[in-house]
Amino acid sequence: MARTFHAALVAAACFVGVATPVAAQQPTQRQVDSLSAQLRALRARLDSILTALGQRPPSPQQPGGDDLAALRAAAAAMVGRDTTQAADTAAGRKFVGRERNQAQLNPEIGVTGDIRGYATARGVQRDNFDPREFEIGFQSALDPYSHTKIFVSIEGGVASLEEGYAYWTGLPGRVRLDVGKFRQQFGELNRWHLHAVPETEYPLVLTSYLGEDGLVGTGLSLYRAFGGFGTHELIAQVTRSASDDELFGGGGRPTYLAHLLNFWQLGSSAYMQIGGTALYGTNPDSALRTRVGGLEFRLTWRPPARALYREWTLRGEVLASQKEVAGTGPTRLGGYVSTTYKLNQRFIAGVRYDYVEAPEFGEITRQVIPSLTMWQSEWVFLRAQYQWQRVASATATHQLALQAVWAIGPHKHETY
């Protein structure tokens, strides 16, 4: 028992950092007394810790009186308690799955309101206020490979599908495929939603040559971007046009569109793009062939350090429309040029000039439209616009328009 007691004292000495000479075979009485005192102090500290943790302190005298065994028993009790705590913690742990829950399955929803007020210089004022359009947009990822966008337009109390398509990216050859109903990529602005264009209405040449609401079709669209002396985009579309009656005589035949856009960065603050579009469709029942071609350009200056306060854009399009019946038919020309300049963070000044030869009889319409837009926030903008218009040699008309556009949801004033 004495040998065991001495071994316990030596172990305690090592535990508290007291050096014991290796060469010494038997500790002196002073060393034994000192180690005993330190052991009692350690036991008192251990008892206080166990009491604080709610553990009953071990008896100072274990069976056989082995102090080292007492320390080992206390340590084992602590280890057992930690294991029990770990088991309890694991039992109460809540595991959360990362699969899509119901909220994540819901699409992103946005709503845009567009209200107009008009005043004319002559005649009786009537129908001065117009709830031009309310647009409800749904967007969502369908899976890792495809997405969808659906836009429902409410005009004059009538709801209609403005766009509804799914698209796939990352296909072989770096091609994007769109399937559904969409605004077609004829030039630049035809693709944009009405509330996003720089003025209150689409340029006159688009509504005259491509349909009252521009060119919209249901079908397929392929998109491919490539580099080499700039950046280039090629789009090919096969659709049944929503403007079939106006453009193609109501034959219901497929129409074909090709669009090429070339983009060049002109330094850190400016870029330029030039593109061309070709549209073709037929109606064999009436021997009608319709061709519309267009050229577009855009130049934008936007200094990176002042992009919130300064931006200037100059854009324009020229279109040629030809409807041939039995191989003969006139070619009409039209186009527009417009510019916008950001005066500061809130106000944007702009002006647009339109020139259009009417598709049927060729009378010329000219318009000049200056505007001032207050960009209140990314959710709200207000616009004041004046329109001067002259058809052929008739007396010019004057119109003042006020527009308020607001949006809710995650997508604000998206162009498309």
Short mmCIF file of C-alpha atoms in Angstrom, two decimals:
data_model
loop_
_atom_site.label_atom_id
_atom_site.label_comp_id
_atom_site.label_asym_id
_atom_site.label_seq_id
_atom_site.Cartn_x
_atom_site.Cartn_y
_atom_site.Cartn_z
CA MET A 1 0.00 0.00 0.00
CA ALA A 2 2.91 2.38 0.76
CA ARG A 3 4.31 1.79 -2.71
CA THR A 4 0.92 2.58 -4.23
CA PHE A 5 0.64 5.73 -2.14
CA HIS A 6 4.07 6.87 -3.23
CA ALA A 7 3.17 6.26 -6.88
CA ALA A 8 0.04 8.36 -6.44
CA LEU A 9 2.10 11.19 -4.96
CA VAL A 10 4.57 11.05 -7.83
CA ALA A 11 1.71 11.14 -10.37
CA ALA A 12 0.17 14.10 -8.61
CA ALA A 13 3.50 15.87 -8.66
CA CYS A 14 3.74 15.40 -12.38
CA PHE A 15 0.15 16.61 -12.73
CA VAL A 16 0.83 19.93 -10.98
CA GLY A 17 4.11 20.53 -12.76
CA VAL A 18 6.53 19.72 -9.85
CA ALA A 19 9.74 18.17 -11.12
CA THR A 20 10.78 14.87 -9.50
CA PRO A 21 14.37 13.85 -9.93
CA VAL A 22 14.62 10.71 -11.99
CA ALA A 23 17.61 9.48 -10.05
CA ALA A 24 15.82 9.65 -6.67
CA GLN A 25 14.52 6.30 -5.56
CA GLN A 26 12.69 7.46 -2.39
CA PRO A 27 11.21 10.99 -1.80
CA THR A 28 12.18 12.79 1.40
CA GLN A 29 9.66 13.44 4.16
CA ARG A 30 9.52 17.16 3.21
CA GLN A 31 8.70 16.26 -0.39
CA VAL A 32 6.01 13.84 0.77
CA ASP A 33 4.42 16.50 3.01
CA SER A 34 4.51 19.09 0.21
CA LEU A 35 3.01 16.73 -2.32
CA SER A 36 0.32 15.68 0.12
CA ALA A 37 -0.66 19.30 0.66
CA GLN A 38 -0.82 19.94 -3.07
CA LEU A 39 -2.85 16.78 -3.56
CA ARG A 40 -5.35 17.93 -0.96
CA ALA A 41 -5.59 21.31 -2.69
CA LEU A 42 -6.20 19.62 -6.03
CA ARG A 43 -8.86 17.40 -4.47
CA ALA A 44 -10.60 20.45 -3.02
CA ARG A 45 -10.55 22.20 -6.43
CA LEU A 46 -11.88 19.07 -8.10
CA ASP A 47 -14.67 18.76 -5.51
CA SER A 48 -15.68 22.39 -6.04
CA ILE A 49 -15.76 21.92 -9.83
CA LEU A 50 -17.85 18.77 -9.54
CA THR A 51 -20.22 20.50 -7.14
CA ALA A 52 -20.65 23.41 -9.58
CA LEU A 53 -21.42 20.94 -12.38
CA GLY A 54 -23.96 19.13 -10.23
CA GLN A 55 -21.83 16.00 -9.87
CA ARG A 56 -21.52 14.38 -6.43
CA PRO A 57 -17.85 14.56 -5.35
CA PRO A 58 -16.25 11.16 -4.95
CA SER A 59 -15.48 9.82 -1.53
CA PRO A 60 -11.97 10.72 -0.45
CA GLN A 61 -11.45 7.11 0.53
CA GLN A 62 -12.12 4.61 -2.24
CA PRO A 63 -12.17 0.92 -1.43
CA GLY A 64 -8.64 0.01 -0.55
CA GLY A 65 -7.72 3.67 0.11
CA ASP A 66 -6.06 4.12 -3.27
CA ASP A 67 -5.92 7.90 -3.99
CA LEU A 68 -4.84 7.38 -7.59
CA ALA A 69 -7.85 5.15 -8.14
CA ALA A 70 -10.03 7.91 -6.66
CA LEU A 71 -8.67 10.39 -9.20
CA ARG A 72 -9.20 7.90 -12.00
CA ALA A 73 -12.77 7.29 -10.85
CA ALA A 74 -13.49 11.02 -10.81
CA ALA A 75 -12.02 11.41 -14.29
CA ALA A 76 -14.07 8.47 -15.55
CA ALA A 77 -17.20 10.01 -14.04
CA MET A 78 -16.49 13.27 -15.86
CA VAL A 79 -15.86 11.46 -19.15
CA GLY A 80 -19.08 9.54 -18.73
CA ARG A 81 -20.96 12.78 -18.05
CA ASP A 82 -19.49 14.46 -21.18
CA THR A 83 -20.49 11.45 -23.24
CA THR A 84 -24.01 11.64 -21.86
CA GLN A 85 -24.16 15.36 -22.60
CA ALA A 86 -22.98 14.76 -26.17
CA ALA A 87 -25.63 12.07 -26.61
CA ASP A 88 -28.30 14.38 -25.21
CA THR A 89 -27.17 17.18 -27.52
CA ALA A 90 -27.23 14.88 -30.54
CA ALA A 91 -30.67 13.62 -29.57
CA GLY A 92 -32.01 17.19 -29.42
CA ARG A 93 -30.31 18.35 -32.61
CA LYS A 94 -32.65 19.50 -35.40
CA PHE A 95 -31.63 18.70 -38.94
CA VAL A 96 -32.88 21.02 -41.71
CA GLY A 97 -33.14 19.76 -45.27
CA ARG A 98 -31.86 21.92 -48.13
CA GLU A 99 -34.42 20.75 -50.65
CA ARG A 100 -36.78 23.37 -52.14
CA ASN A 101 -39.64 24.20 -49.79
CA GLN A 102 -43.02 25.61 -50.79
CA ALA A 103 -41.84 29.23 -50.69
CA GLN A 104 -38.92 28.42 -52.96
CA LEU A 105 -41.26 26.71 -55.42
CA ASN A 106 -43.25 29.92 -55.89
CA PRO A 107 -42.20 32.07 -58.87
CA GLU A 108 -40.90 35.60 -58.54
CA ILE A 109 -43.81 37.95 -59.18
CA GLY A 110 -43.65 41.56 -60.30
CA VAL A 111 -46.39 44.03 -61.24
CA THR A 112 -45.97 47.22 -63.28
CA GLY A 113 -48.53 50.00 -63.62
CA ASP A 114 -48.51 52.55 -66.46
CA ILE A 115 -50.97 55.46 -66.34
CA ARG A 116 -51.17 58.31 -68.87
CA GLY A 117 -52.78 61.74 -68.98
CA TYR A 118 -53.17 63.62 -72.28
CA ALA A 119 -54.06 67.12 -73.41
CA THR A 120 -54.35 68.37 -77.01
CA ALA A 121 -53.99 71.91 -78.33
CA ARG A 122 -57.24 71.91 -80.31
CA GLY A 123 -60.67 70.40 -80.15
CA VAL A 124 -62.76 69.06 -77.32
CA GLN A 125 -60.80 67.38 -74.56
CA ARG A 126 -61.99 63.79 -74.06
CA ASP A 127 -60.53 60.49 -72.95
CA ASN A 128 -57.74 62.44 -71.30
CA PHE A 129 -56.71 59.71 -68.87
CA ASP A 130 -55.75 56.21 -69.88
CA PRO A 131 -54.77 53.20 -67.74
CA ARG A 132 -52.42 52.26 -70.55
CA GLU A 133 -51.24 48.96 -69.18
CA PHE A 134 -50.88 46.86 -66.07
CA GLU A 135 -48.37 44.08 -66.47
CA ILE A 136 -47.98 41.05 -64.21
CA GLY A 137 -44.74 39.13 -64.59
CA PHE A 138 -43.86 35.65 -63.36
CA GLN A 139 -40.28 34.40 -63.49
CA SER A 140 -38.71 31.24 -62.14
CA ALA A 141 -36.01 28.66 -62.63
CA LEU A 142 -37.65 25.39 -63.69
CA ASP A 143 -34.59 23.27 -62.95
CA PRO A 144 -30.81 23.74 -63.27
CA TYR A 145 -31.11 23.81 -67.05
CA SER A 146 -34.13 25.95 -67.91
CA HIS A 147 -36.07 29.05 -66.84
CA THR A 148 -39.42 30.60 -67.69
CA LYS A 149 -40.87 34.11 -68.01
CA ILE A 150 -44.58 34.87 -68.30
CA PHE A 151 -46.04 38.37 -68.69
CA VAL A 152 -49.77 39.04 -68.61
CA SER A 153 -50.90 42.44 -69.86
CA ILE A 154 -54.16 44.12 -68.83
CA GLU A 155 -55.22 46.89 -71.23
CA GLY A 156 -58.67 48.44 -71.33
CA GLY A 157 -59.93 45.88 -68.84
CA VAL A 158 -58.91 42.98 -71.11
CA ALA A 159 -56.19 40.54 -70.02
CA SER A 160 -53.94 38.98 -72.63
CA LEU A 161 -50.69 37.07 -72.75
CA GLU A 162 -47.94 39.48 -73.74
CA GLU A 163 -45.12 36.97 -73.42
CA GLY A 164 -44.81 33.43 -72.12
CA TYR A 165 -41.77 31.35 -72.90
CA ALA A 166 -39.23 28.94 -71.47
CA TYR A 167 -35.55 29.08 -72.32
CA TRP A 168 -32.58 26.77 -72.04
CA THR A 169 -28.98 27.96 -71.68
CA GLY A 170 -25.73 26.04 -71.95
CA LEU A 171 -26.87 23.85 -74.81
CA PRO A 172 -24.26 22.27 -77.11
CA GLY A 173 -22.50 24.93 -79.12
CA ARG A 174 -23.25 27.54 -76.41
CA VAL A 175 -26.70 28.08 -77.87
CA ARG A 176 -29.73 29.45 -76.03
CA LEU A 177 -33.14 28.13 -77.05
CA ASP A 178 -36.41 29.99 -76.38
CA VAL A 179 -39.80 28.31 -76.88
CA GLY A 180 -43.12 30.11 -76.53
CA LYS A 181 -44.58 33.54 -77.23
CA PHE A 182 -42.17 36.49 -77.12
CA ARG A 183 -41.47 39.94 -78.48
CA GLN A 184 -39.14 39.37 -81.40
CA GLN A 185 -35.66 40.80 -81.76
CA PHE A 186 -36.28 43.21 -84.63
CA GLY A 187 -33.82 46.05 -84.04
CA GLU A 188 -33.38 47.25 -80.47
CA LEU A 189 -36.60 48.71 -79.07
CA ASN A 190 -39.14 46.23 -80.45
CA ARG A 191 -37.89 43.69 -77.90
CA TRP A 192 -38.53 46.08 -74.98
CA HIS A 193 -41.73 46.24 -72.99
CA LEU A 194 -43.75 49.42 -73.50
CA HIS A 195 -43.10 50.91 -70.06
CA ALA A 196 -39.33 50.63 -70.62
CA VAL A 197 -38.94 52.58 -73.89
CA PRO A 198 -37.45 56.10 -73.65
CA GLU A 199 -40.76 57.76 -74.66
CA THR A 200 -44.38 56.98 -73.85
CA GLU A 201 -44.88 54.96 -77.07
CA TYR A 202 -42.84 52.81 -79.42
CA PRO A 203 -41.24 54.63 -82.37
CA LEU A 204 -43.81 55.22 -85.10
CA VAL A 205 -41.95 53.14 -87.68
CA LEU A 206 -42.21 50.00 -85.51
CA THR A 207 -45.97 50.26 -85.03
CA SER A 208 -46.48 51.17 -88.70
CA TYR A 209 -44.40 48.37 -90.28
CA LEU A 210 -44.46 45.61 -87.62
CA GLY A 211 -47.95 45.85 -86.13
CA GLU A 212 -49.84 48.00 -83.67
CA ASP A 213 -47.93 46.55 -80.68
CA GLY A 214 -44.74 45.78 -82.56
CA LEU A 215 -43.58 42.37 -83.73
CA VAL A 216 -44.66 39.48 -81.48
CA GLY A 217 -44.64 35.80 -82.40
CA THR A 218 -45.06 32.27 -81.07
CA GLY A 219 -42.40 29.75 -81.97
CA LEU A 220 -38.70 29.05 -81.58
CA SER A 221 -35.69 31.32 -81.10
CA LEU A 222 -32.00 30.40 -81.19
CA TYR A 223 -29.34 32.71 -79.78
CA ARG A 224 -25.55 32.47 -80.12
CA ALA A 225 -22.84 34.94 -79.06
CA PHE A 226 -19.30 34.84 -80.37
CA GLY A 227 -16.19 37.01 -80.34
CA GLY A 228 -13.60 38.28 -82.80
CA PHE A 229 -13.09 42.00 -83.45
CA GLY A 230 -15.74 42.85 -80.88
CA THR A 231 -18.66 40.84 -79.58
CA HIS A 232 -21.39 39.57 -81.89
CA GLU A 233 -24.86 38.11 -81.35
CA LEU A 234 -26.79 36.06 -83.87
CA ILE A 235 -30.51 35.31 -83.43
CA ALA A 236 -32.68 33.14 -85.67
CA GLN A 237 -36.44 32.87 -85.05
CA VAL A 238 -39.25 30.87 -86.63
CA THR A 239 -42.70 31.97 -85.47
CA ARG A 240 -46.34 32.43 -86.25
CA SER A 241 -46.65 36.19 -86.04
CA ALA A 242 -49.28 37.90 -83.90
CA SER A 243 -49.29 40.58 -86.64
CA ASP A 244 -50.14 37.97 -89.25
CA ASP A 245 -53.19 39.80 -90.60
CA GLU A 246 -51.41 43.13 -90.96
CA LEU A 247 -48.08 41.89 -92.29
CA PHE A 248 -48.71 38.58 -94.00
CA GLY A 249 -52.35 38.62 -95.07
CA GLY A 250 -53.62 36.21 -92.42
CA GLY A 251 -52.20 33.09 -94.04
CA GLY A 252 -51.01 31.56 -90.77
CA ARG A 253 -47.73 30.53 -92.37
CA PRO A 254 -44.38 30.46 -90.52
CA THR A 255 -42.37 33.67 -90.60
CA TYR A 256 -38.59 33.85 -90.47
CA LEU A 257 -36.39 36.41 -88.74
CA ALA A 258 -32.61 36.78 -88.54
CA HIS A 259 -30.85 39.39 -86.42
CA LEU A 260 -27.13 40.18 -86.18
CA LEU A 261 -25.80 42.63 -83.59
CA ASN A 262 -22.17 43.77 -83.34
CA PHE A 263 -20.82 45.35 -80.15
CA TRP A 264 -17.58 47.29 -79.65
CA GLN A 265 -16.17 48.79 -76.44
CA LEU A 266 -14.70 52.23 -77.22
CA GLY A 267 -12.70 52.66 -74.05
CA SER A 268 -13.74 52.59 -70.42
CA SER A 269 -16.65 55.04 -70.83
CA ALA A 270 -18.25 54.39 -74.22
CA TYR A 271 -19.52 51.57 -76.42
CA MET A 272 -21.13 51.28 -79.84
CA GLN A 273 -23.39 48.69 -81.42
CA ILE A 274 -24.54 48.25 -85.01
CA GLY A 275 -26.98 45.59 -86.17
CA GLY A 276 -29.24 44.42 -88.92
CA THR A 277 -32.51 42.47 -89.09
CA ALA A 278 -34.38 40.67 -91.86
CA LEU A 279 -38.00 39.45 -91.67
CA TYR A 280 -39.73 37.30 -94.30
CA GLY A 281 -43.18 35.73 -94.62
CA THR A 282 -45.65 34.66 -97.30
CA ASN A 283 -49.30 33.91 -97.95
CA PRO A 284 -49.58 31.62 -100.97
CA ASP A 285 -53.36 31.96 -101.03
CA SER A 286 -53.06 35.62 -102.04
CA ALA A 287 -49.60 35.45 -103.68
CA LEU A 288 -48.35 37.85 -100.99
CA ARG A 289 -44.68 38.13 -100.01
CA THR A 290 -43.66 40.44 -97.21
CA ARG A 291 -40.11 41.53 -96.55
CA VAL A 292 -38.98 43.95 -93.85
CA GLY A 293 -35.34 44.87 -93.35
CA GLY A 294 -33.79 47.11 -90.74
CA LEU A 295 -30.51 48.68 -89.66
CA GLU A 296 -29.86 49.92 -86.12
CA PHE A 297 -27.13 51.74 -84.27
CA ARG A 298 -26.48 52.89 -80.74
CA LEU A 299 -23.72 54.91 -79.11
CA THR A 300 -23.61 55.21 -75.31
CA TRP A 301 -21.25 57.23 -73.12
CA ARG A 302 -21.31 56.37 -69.42
CA PRO A 303 -18.28 57.34 -67.27
CA PRO A 304 -17.83 54.61 -64.64
CA ALA A 305 -17.10 57.02 -61.79
CA ARG A 306 -20.15 59.16 -62.63
CA ALA A 307 -22.60 56.56 -63.98
CA LEU A 308 -25.29 57.55 -61.49
CA TYR A 309 -25.21 61.16 -62.65
CA ARG A 310 -24.12 61.23 -66.29
CA GLU A 311 -25.08 59.16 -69.32
CA TRP A 312 -25.66 60.01 -72.96
CA THR A 313 -27.18 57.68 -75.56
CA LEU A 314 -27.76 58.22 -79.26
CA ARG A 315 -29.74 55.54 -81.10
CA GLY A 316 -31.65 55.11 -84.34
CA GLU A 317 -33.20 52.62 -86.73
CA VAL A 318 -34.06 52.64 -90.44
CA LEU A 319 -36.62 50.16 -91.82
CA ALA A 320 -37.65 49.24 -95.34
CA SER A 321 -40.94 47.40 -95.87
CA GLN A 322 -42.06 45.73 -99.06
CA LYS A 323 -45.30 43.88 -99.72
CA GLU A 324 -45.42 42.17 -103.09
CA VAL A 325 -48.56 40.73 -104.62
CA ALA A 326 -47.88 38.61 -107.67
CA GLY A 327 -44.31 39.94 -107.72
CA THR A 328 -45.03 43.68 -107.61
CA GLY A 329 -45.37 46.15 -104.77
CA PRO A 330 -43.87 49.38 -103.44
CA THR A 331 -41.07 49.68 -100.88
CA ARG A 332 -41.69 52.07 -98.00
CA LEU A 333 -39.04 53.65 -95.80
CA GLY A 334 -39.17 54.89 -92.25
CA GLY A 335 -37.04 55.38 -89.22
CA TYR A 336 -36.26 57.35 -86.10
CA VAL A 337 -33.34 58.88 -84.28
CA SER A 338 -33.41 59.67 -80.58
CA THR A 339 -31.10 60.79 -77.84
CA THR A 340 -31.28 60.86 -74.05
CA TYR A 341 -28.99 62.63 -71.59
CA LYS A 342 -28.90 62.11 -67.84
CA LEU A 343 -28.78 65.57 -66.28
CA ASN A 344 -28.22 64.27 -62.75
CA GLN A 345 -29.22 61.30 -60.62
CA ARG A 346 -32.94 62.06 -60.99
CA PHE A 347 -33.64 63.76 -64.33
CA ILE A 348 -33.22 62.51 -67.91
CA ALA A 349 -33.85 64.74 -70.91
CA GLY A 350 -34.60 63.26 -74.32
CA VAL A 351 -35.88 63.96 -77.82
CA ARG A 352 -36.92 61.73 -80.74
CA TYR A 353 -37.59 62.42 -84.40
CA ASP A 354 -39.79 60.06 -86.47
CA TYR A 355 -40.15 59.79 -90.25
CA VAL A 356 -42.49 57.19 -91.76
CA GLU A 357 -43.94 56.53 -95.19
CA ALA A 358 -47.33 54.89 -94.71
CA PRO A 359 -47.37 51.23 -95.89
CA GLU A 360 -50.49 51.59 -98.06
CA PHE A 361 -50.38 54.96 -99.81
CA GLY A 362 -47.02 56.37 -98.82
CA GLU A 363 -48.14 59.58 -97.10
CA ILE A 364 -45.36 60.88 -94.88
CA THR A 365 -45.72 61.38 -91.14
CA ARG A 366 -43.19 63.36 -89.15
CA GLN A 367 -42.98 63.66 -85.38
CA VAL A 368 -40.79 65.52 -82.90
CA ILE A 369 -41.08 64.33 -79.28
CA PRO A 370 -39.08 66.00 -76.50
CA SER A 371 -39.43 64.53 -73.00
CA LEU A 372 -38.25 64.95 -69.43
CA THR A 373 -38.17 61.95 -67.10
CA MET A 374 -37.84 62.09 -63.33
CA TRP A 375 -36.36 58.80 -62.13
CA GLN A 376 -37.66 58.92 -58.59
CA SER A 377 -36.31 55.49 -57.71
CA GLU A 378 -35.89 52.08 -59.25
CA TRP A 379 -39.59 51.51 -58.43
CA VAL A 380 -41.13 54.78 -59.69
CA PHE A 381 -40.55 57.22 -62.53
CA LEU A 382 -42.59 60.15 -63.88
CA ARG A 383 -42.43 61.61 -67.38
CA ALA A 384 -43.63 64.74 -69.14
CA GLN A 385 -43.68 64.68 -72.95
CA TYR A 386 -44.66 66.96 -75.80
CA GLN A 387 -45.48 65.65 -79.28
CA TRP A 388 -45.54 67.62 -82.51
CA GLN A 389 -46.95 65.64 -85.46
CA ARG A 390 -47.66 66.42 -89.10
CA VAL A 391 -49.23 63.96 -91.55
CA ALA A 392 -48.44 64.82 -95.19
CA SER A 393 -49.38 68.48 -95.70
CA ALA A 394 -52.09 68.59 -93.05
CA THR A 395 -52.02 70.99 -90.14
CA ALA A 396 -49.68 69.93 -87.37
CA THR A 397 -51.14 68.59 -84.12
CA HIS A 398 -49.81 69.13 -80.63
CA GLN A 399 -50.15 66.87 -77.61
CA LEU A 400 -48.91 67.00 -74.03
CA ALA A 401 -48.62 63.71 -72.16
CA LEU A 402 -47.90 62.90 -68.52
CA GLN A 403 -46.90 59.37 -67.58
CA ALA A 404 -46.54 57.63 -64.21
CA VAL A 405 -44.95 54.19 -64.02
CA TRP A 406 -44.43 52.16 -60.87
CA ALA A 407 -43.42 48.60 -60.14
CA ILE A 408 -43.52 46.15 -57.27
CA GLY A 409 -41.70 42.88 -56.93
CA PRO A 410 -38.10 41.89 -57.54
CA HIS A 411 -37.75 42.89 -61.20
CA LYS A 412 -38.70 46.60 -61.26
CA HIS A 413 -38.64 48.30 -64.68
CA GLU A 414 -37.21 45.45 -66.74
CA THR A 415 -36.79 46.13 -70.43
CA TYR A 416 -37.82 42.54 -71.18
#
